[in-house]
Short mmCIF file of C-alpha atoms in Angstrom, two decimals:
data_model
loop_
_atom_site.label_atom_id
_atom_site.label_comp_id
_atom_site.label_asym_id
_atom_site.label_seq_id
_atom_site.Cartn_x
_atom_site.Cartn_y
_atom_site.Cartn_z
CA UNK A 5 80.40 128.09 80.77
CA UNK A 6 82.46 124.94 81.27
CA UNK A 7 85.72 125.38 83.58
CA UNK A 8 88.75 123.66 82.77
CA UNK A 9 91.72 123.28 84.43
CA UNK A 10 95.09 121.25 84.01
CA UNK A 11 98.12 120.26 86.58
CA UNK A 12 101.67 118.81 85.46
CA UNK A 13 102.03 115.41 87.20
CA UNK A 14 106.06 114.15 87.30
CA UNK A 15 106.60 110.37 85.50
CA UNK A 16 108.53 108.64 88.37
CA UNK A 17 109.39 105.51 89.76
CA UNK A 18 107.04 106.96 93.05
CA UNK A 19 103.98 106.22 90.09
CA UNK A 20 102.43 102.88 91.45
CA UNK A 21 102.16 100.27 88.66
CA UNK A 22 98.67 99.26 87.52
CA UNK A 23 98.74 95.27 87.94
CA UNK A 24 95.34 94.44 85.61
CA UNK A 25 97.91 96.77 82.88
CA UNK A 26 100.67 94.74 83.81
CA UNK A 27 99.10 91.68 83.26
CA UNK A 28 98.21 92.32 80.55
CA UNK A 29 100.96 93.82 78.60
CA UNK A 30 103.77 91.14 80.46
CA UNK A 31 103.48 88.27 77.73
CA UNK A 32 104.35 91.19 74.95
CA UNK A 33 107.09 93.03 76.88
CA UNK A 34 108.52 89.45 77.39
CA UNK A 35 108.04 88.41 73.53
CA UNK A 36 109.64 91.70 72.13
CA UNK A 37 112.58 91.55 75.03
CA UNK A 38 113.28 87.94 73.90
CA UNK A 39 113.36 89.04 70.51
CA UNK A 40 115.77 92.25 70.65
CA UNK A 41 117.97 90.13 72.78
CA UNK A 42 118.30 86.95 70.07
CA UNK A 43 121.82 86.34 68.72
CA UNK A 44 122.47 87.39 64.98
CA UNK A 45 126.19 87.05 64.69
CA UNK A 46 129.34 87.84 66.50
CA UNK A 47 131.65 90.76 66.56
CA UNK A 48 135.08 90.20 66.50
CA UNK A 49 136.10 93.86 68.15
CA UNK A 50 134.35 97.13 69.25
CA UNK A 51 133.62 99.33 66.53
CA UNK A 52 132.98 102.90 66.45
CA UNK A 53 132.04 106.29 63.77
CA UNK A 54 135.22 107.92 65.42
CA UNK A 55 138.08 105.54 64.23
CA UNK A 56 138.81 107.26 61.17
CA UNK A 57 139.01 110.80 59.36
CA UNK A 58 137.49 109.48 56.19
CA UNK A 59 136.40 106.47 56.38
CA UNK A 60 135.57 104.04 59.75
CA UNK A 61 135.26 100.14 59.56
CA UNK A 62 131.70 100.72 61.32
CA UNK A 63 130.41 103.11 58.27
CA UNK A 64 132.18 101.10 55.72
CA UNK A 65 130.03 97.83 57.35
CA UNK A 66 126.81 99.64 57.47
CA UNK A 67 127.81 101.10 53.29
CA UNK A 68 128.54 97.89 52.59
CA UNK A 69 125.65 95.69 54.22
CA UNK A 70 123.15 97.82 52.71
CA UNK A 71 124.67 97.63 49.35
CA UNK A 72 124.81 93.23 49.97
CA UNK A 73 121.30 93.48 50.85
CA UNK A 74 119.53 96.13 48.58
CA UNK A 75 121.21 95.40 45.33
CA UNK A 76 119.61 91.92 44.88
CA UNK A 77 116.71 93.57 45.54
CA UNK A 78 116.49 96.39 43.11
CA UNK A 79 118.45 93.94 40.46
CA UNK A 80 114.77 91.65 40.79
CA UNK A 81 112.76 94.54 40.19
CA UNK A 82 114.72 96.66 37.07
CA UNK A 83 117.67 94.72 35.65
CA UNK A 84 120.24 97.53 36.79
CA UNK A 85 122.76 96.89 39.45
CA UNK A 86 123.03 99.67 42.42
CA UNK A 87 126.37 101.83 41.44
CA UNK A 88 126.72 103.52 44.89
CA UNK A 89 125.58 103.86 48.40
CA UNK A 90 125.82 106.98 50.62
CA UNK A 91 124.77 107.03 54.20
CA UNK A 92 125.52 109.76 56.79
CA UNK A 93 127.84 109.63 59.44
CA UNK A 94 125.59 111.29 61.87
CA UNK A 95 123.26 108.68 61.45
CA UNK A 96 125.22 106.24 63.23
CA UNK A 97 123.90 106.21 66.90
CA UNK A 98 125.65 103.67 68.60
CA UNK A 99 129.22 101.42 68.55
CA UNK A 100 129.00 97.60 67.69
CA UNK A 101 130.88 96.00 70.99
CA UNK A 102 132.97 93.19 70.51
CA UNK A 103 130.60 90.04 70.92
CA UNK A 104 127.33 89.11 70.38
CA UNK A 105 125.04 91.15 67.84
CA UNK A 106 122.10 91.44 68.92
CA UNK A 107 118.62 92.44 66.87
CA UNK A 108 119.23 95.40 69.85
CA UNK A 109 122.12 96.11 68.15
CA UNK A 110 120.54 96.95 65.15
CA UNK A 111 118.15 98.95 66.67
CA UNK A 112 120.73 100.55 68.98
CA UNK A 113 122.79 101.03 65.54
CA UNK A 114 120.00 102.88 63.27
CA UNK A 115 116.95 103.74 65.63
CA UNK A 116 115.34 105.96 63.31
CA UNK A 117 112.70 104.67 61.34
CA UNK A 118 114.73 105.51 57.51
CA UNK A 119 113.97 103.47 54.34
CA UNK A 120 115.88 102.83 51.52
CA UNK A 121 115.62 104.33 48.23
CA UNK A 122 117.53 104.38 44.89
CA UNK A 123 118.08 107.52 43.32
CA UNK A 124 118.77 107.46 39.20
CA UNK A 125 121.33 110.52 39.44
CA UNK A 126 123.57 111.50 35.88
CA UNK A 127 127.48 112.20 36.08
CA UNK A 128 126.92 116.16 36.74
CA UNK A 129 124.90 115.35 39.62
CA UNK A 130 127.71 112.47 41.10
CA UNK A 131 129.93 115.54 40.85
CA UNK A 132 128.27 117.70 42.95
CA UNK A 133 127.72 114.50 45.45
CA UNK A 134 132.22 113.92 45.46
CA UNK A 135 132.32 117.70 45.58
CA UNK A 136 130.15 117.61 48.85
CA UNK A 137 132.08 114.29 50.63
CA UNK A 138 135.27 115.76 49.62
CA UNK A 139 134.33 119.37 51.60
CA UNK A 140 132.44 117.78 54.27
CA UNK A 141 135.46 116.50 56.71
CA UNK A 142 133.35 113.49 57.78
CA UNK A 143 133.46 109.98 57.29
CA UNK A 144 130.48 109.49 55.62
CA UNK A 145 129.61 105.76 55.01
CA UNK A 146 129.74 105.04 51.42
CA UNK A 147 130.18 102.10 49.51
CA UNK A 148 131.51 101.09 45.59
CA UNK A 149 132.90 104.51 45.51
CA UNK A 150 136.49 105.64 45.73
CA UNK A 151 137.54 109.15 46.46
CA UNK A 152 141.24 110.07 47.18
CA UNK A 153 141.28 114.14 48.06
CA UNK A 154 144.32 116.54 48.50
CA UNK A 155 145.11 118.14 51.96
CA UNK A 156 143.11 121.04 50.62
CA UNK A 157 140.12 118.69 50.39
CA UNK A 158 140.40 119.01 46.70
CA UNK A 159 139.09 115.92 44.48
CA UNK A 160 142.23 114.22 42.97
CA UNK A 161 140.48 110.81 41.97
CA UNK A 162 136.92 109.45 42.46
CA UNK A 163 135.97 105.90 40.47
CA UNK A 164 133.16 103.60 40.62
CA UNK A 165 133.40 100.47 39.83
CA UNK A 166 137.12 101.52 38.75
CA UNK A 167 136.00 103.48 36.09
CA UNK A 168 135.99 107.70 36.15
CA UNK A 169 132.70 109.21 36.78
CA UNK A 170 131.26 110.04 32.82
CA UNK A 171 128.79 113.52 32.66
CA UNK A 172 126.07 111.11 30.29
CA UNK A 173 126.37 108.32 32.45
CA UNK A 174 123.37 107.41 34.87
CA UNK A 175 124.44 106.21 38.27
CA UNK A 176 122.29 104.32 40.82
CA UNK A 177 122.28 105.70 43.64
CA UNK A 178 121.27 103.96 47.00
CA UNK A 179 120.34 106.24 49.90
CA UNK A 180 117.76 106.52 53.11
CA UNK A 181 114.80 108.76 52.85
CA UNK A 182 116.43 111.60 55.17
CA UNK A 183 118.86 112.25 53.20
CA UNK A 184 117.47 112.10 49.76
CA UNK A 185 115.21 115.04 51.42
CA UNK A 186 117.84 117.17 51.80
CA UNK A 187 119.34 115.46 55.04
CA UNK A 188 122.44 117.08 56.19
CA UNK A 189 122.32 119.49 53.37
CA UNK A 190 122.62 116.48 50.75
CA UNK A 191 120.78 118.76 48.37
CA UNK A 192 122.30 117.15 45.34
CA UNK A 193 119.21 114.25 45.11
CA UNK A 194 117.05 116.53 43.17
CA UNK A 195 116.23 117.38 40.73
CA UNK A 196 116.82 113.24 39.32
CA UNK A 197 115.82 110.91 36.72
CA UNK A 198 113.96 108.55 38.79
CA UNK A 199 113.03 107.45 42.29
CA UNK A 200 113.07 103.71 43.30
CA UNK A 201 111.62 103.24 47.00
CA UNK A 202 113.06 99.57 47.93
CA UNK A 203 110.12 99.63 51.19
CA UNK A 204 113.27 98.38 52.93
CA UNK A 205 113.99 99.65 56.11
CA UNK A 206 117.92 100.36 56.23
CA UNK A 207 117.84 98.70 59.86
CA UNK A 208 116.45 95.60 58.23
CA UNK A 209 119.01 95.35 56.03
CA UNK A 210 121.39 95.57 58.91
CA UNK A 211 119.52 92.86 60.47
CA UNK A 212 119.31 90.91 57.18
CA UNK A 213 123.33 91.07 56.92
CA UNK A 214 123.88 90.17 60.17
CA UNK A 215 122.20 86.87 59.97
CA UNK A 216 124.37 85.79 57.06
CA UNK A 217 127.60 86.82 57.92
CA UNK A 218 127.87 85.07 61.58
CA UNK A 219 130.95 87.09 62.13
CA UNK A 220 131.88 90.49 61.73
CA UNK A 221 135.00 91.91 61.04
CA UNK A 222 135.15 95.18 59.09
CA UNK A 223 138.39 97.85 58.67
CA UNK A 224 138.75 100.92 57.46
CA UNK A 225 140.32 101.08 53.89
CA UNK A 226 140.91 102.85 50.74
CA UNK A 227 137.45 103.43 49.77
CA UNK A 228 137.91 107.36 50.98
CA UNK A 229 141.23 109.03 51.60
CA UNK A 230 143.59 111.92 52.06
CA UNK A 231 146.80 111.91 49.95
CA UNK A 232 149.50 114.79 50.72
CA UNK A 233 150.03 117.23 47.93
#
């Protein structure tokens, strides 16, 4: 009967590089370096997901971007216009530093691999969505939707497109793949009235945005606020 055995070896810098390997793999390395490290626009400060109770000018770039570069997109494909986007705070893995944007940045920005979908939700749904931003004490990144909330985190006001959110109404929804799975307990996806999967990666879109806007140089607004009672 056949013996076998195993034996942890440590990954260090001690590990002596394989130079055929090496060889071999240098003109890639070098390619996808040069790549990650080409220019797509500028930043005009430092950015970051903890400038803001509500809403941050990071999340409202990423809410926004993604709404710029999907709508077109789904518009081609159905007619309809996106009514929303909703991203997740936690999802934002890095600052944008003031100065070059890189395509690292992107990938710095949104590492995970999340695509883009567009979820056909009716009013009563959207108002179990507010309910859940306005209990959730985080500035998730949204975008063409207004929410103003009491000190209690109560609901005083949420619009889209200026216009009160109507039970019969169907919204389109634009979200990434995590959380229209349930995603930081964003259980109000499903059940829906229809799934559009862009095939768009939402770090594509980043990079897509980037390259048209040469300079960013977002703020934090009005989209999602607190109002004293």
């Amino acid at each position: 009967m056949a013996k076998i055995e195993g034996k942890q070896i440590s990954i260090s810098d001690s590990i002596s590089t394989d130079n055929d390997i090496e060889v071999f793999i240098k003109p890639y390395r070098t390619h996808i370096q040069k790549d990650l490290d080409s220019v797509l626009a500028y930043s005009a400060d430092t950015y970051t997901k903890t400038d803001g109770d509500f809403n941050t000018a990071i999340g409202n770039f990423m809410a926004d971007a993604v709404y710029n570069e999907a709508n077109p997109i789904f518009k081609s494909r159905t007619g309809k216009n996106i009514d929303m986007v909703l991203l997740n705070h936690g999802g934002i893995r890095s600052i944008i530093s003031k100065g070059n944007i890189t395509t690292r940045t992107a990938f710095e920005l949104m590492p995970f691999e999340n695509s883009l979908l567009v979820v056909e939700m009716k009013g009563t749904q959207m108002d179990s969505l507010v309910a859940y931003l306005s209990k959730s004490k985080k500035a998730h990144p949204i975008s063409k939707l207004k929410l103003i909330i009491d000190t209690d985190f109560n609901v005083i006001k949420a619009t889209i497109d200026g216009k009160n959110i109507e039970d019969n109404n169907t919204y389109y929804v634009a979200t990434n793949d995590y959380l229209y799975n349930g995603g930081d307990n964003m259980t109000f996806f499903k059940p829906n009235d229809g799934v559009h999967d862009l095939n768009y990666k939402v770090r594509n879109a980043l990079i897509d945005n980037f390259k048209k806007v040469d300079t960013i140089n977002p703020v934090k607004d009005d989209r999602f606020i607190q109002k004293n009672n």
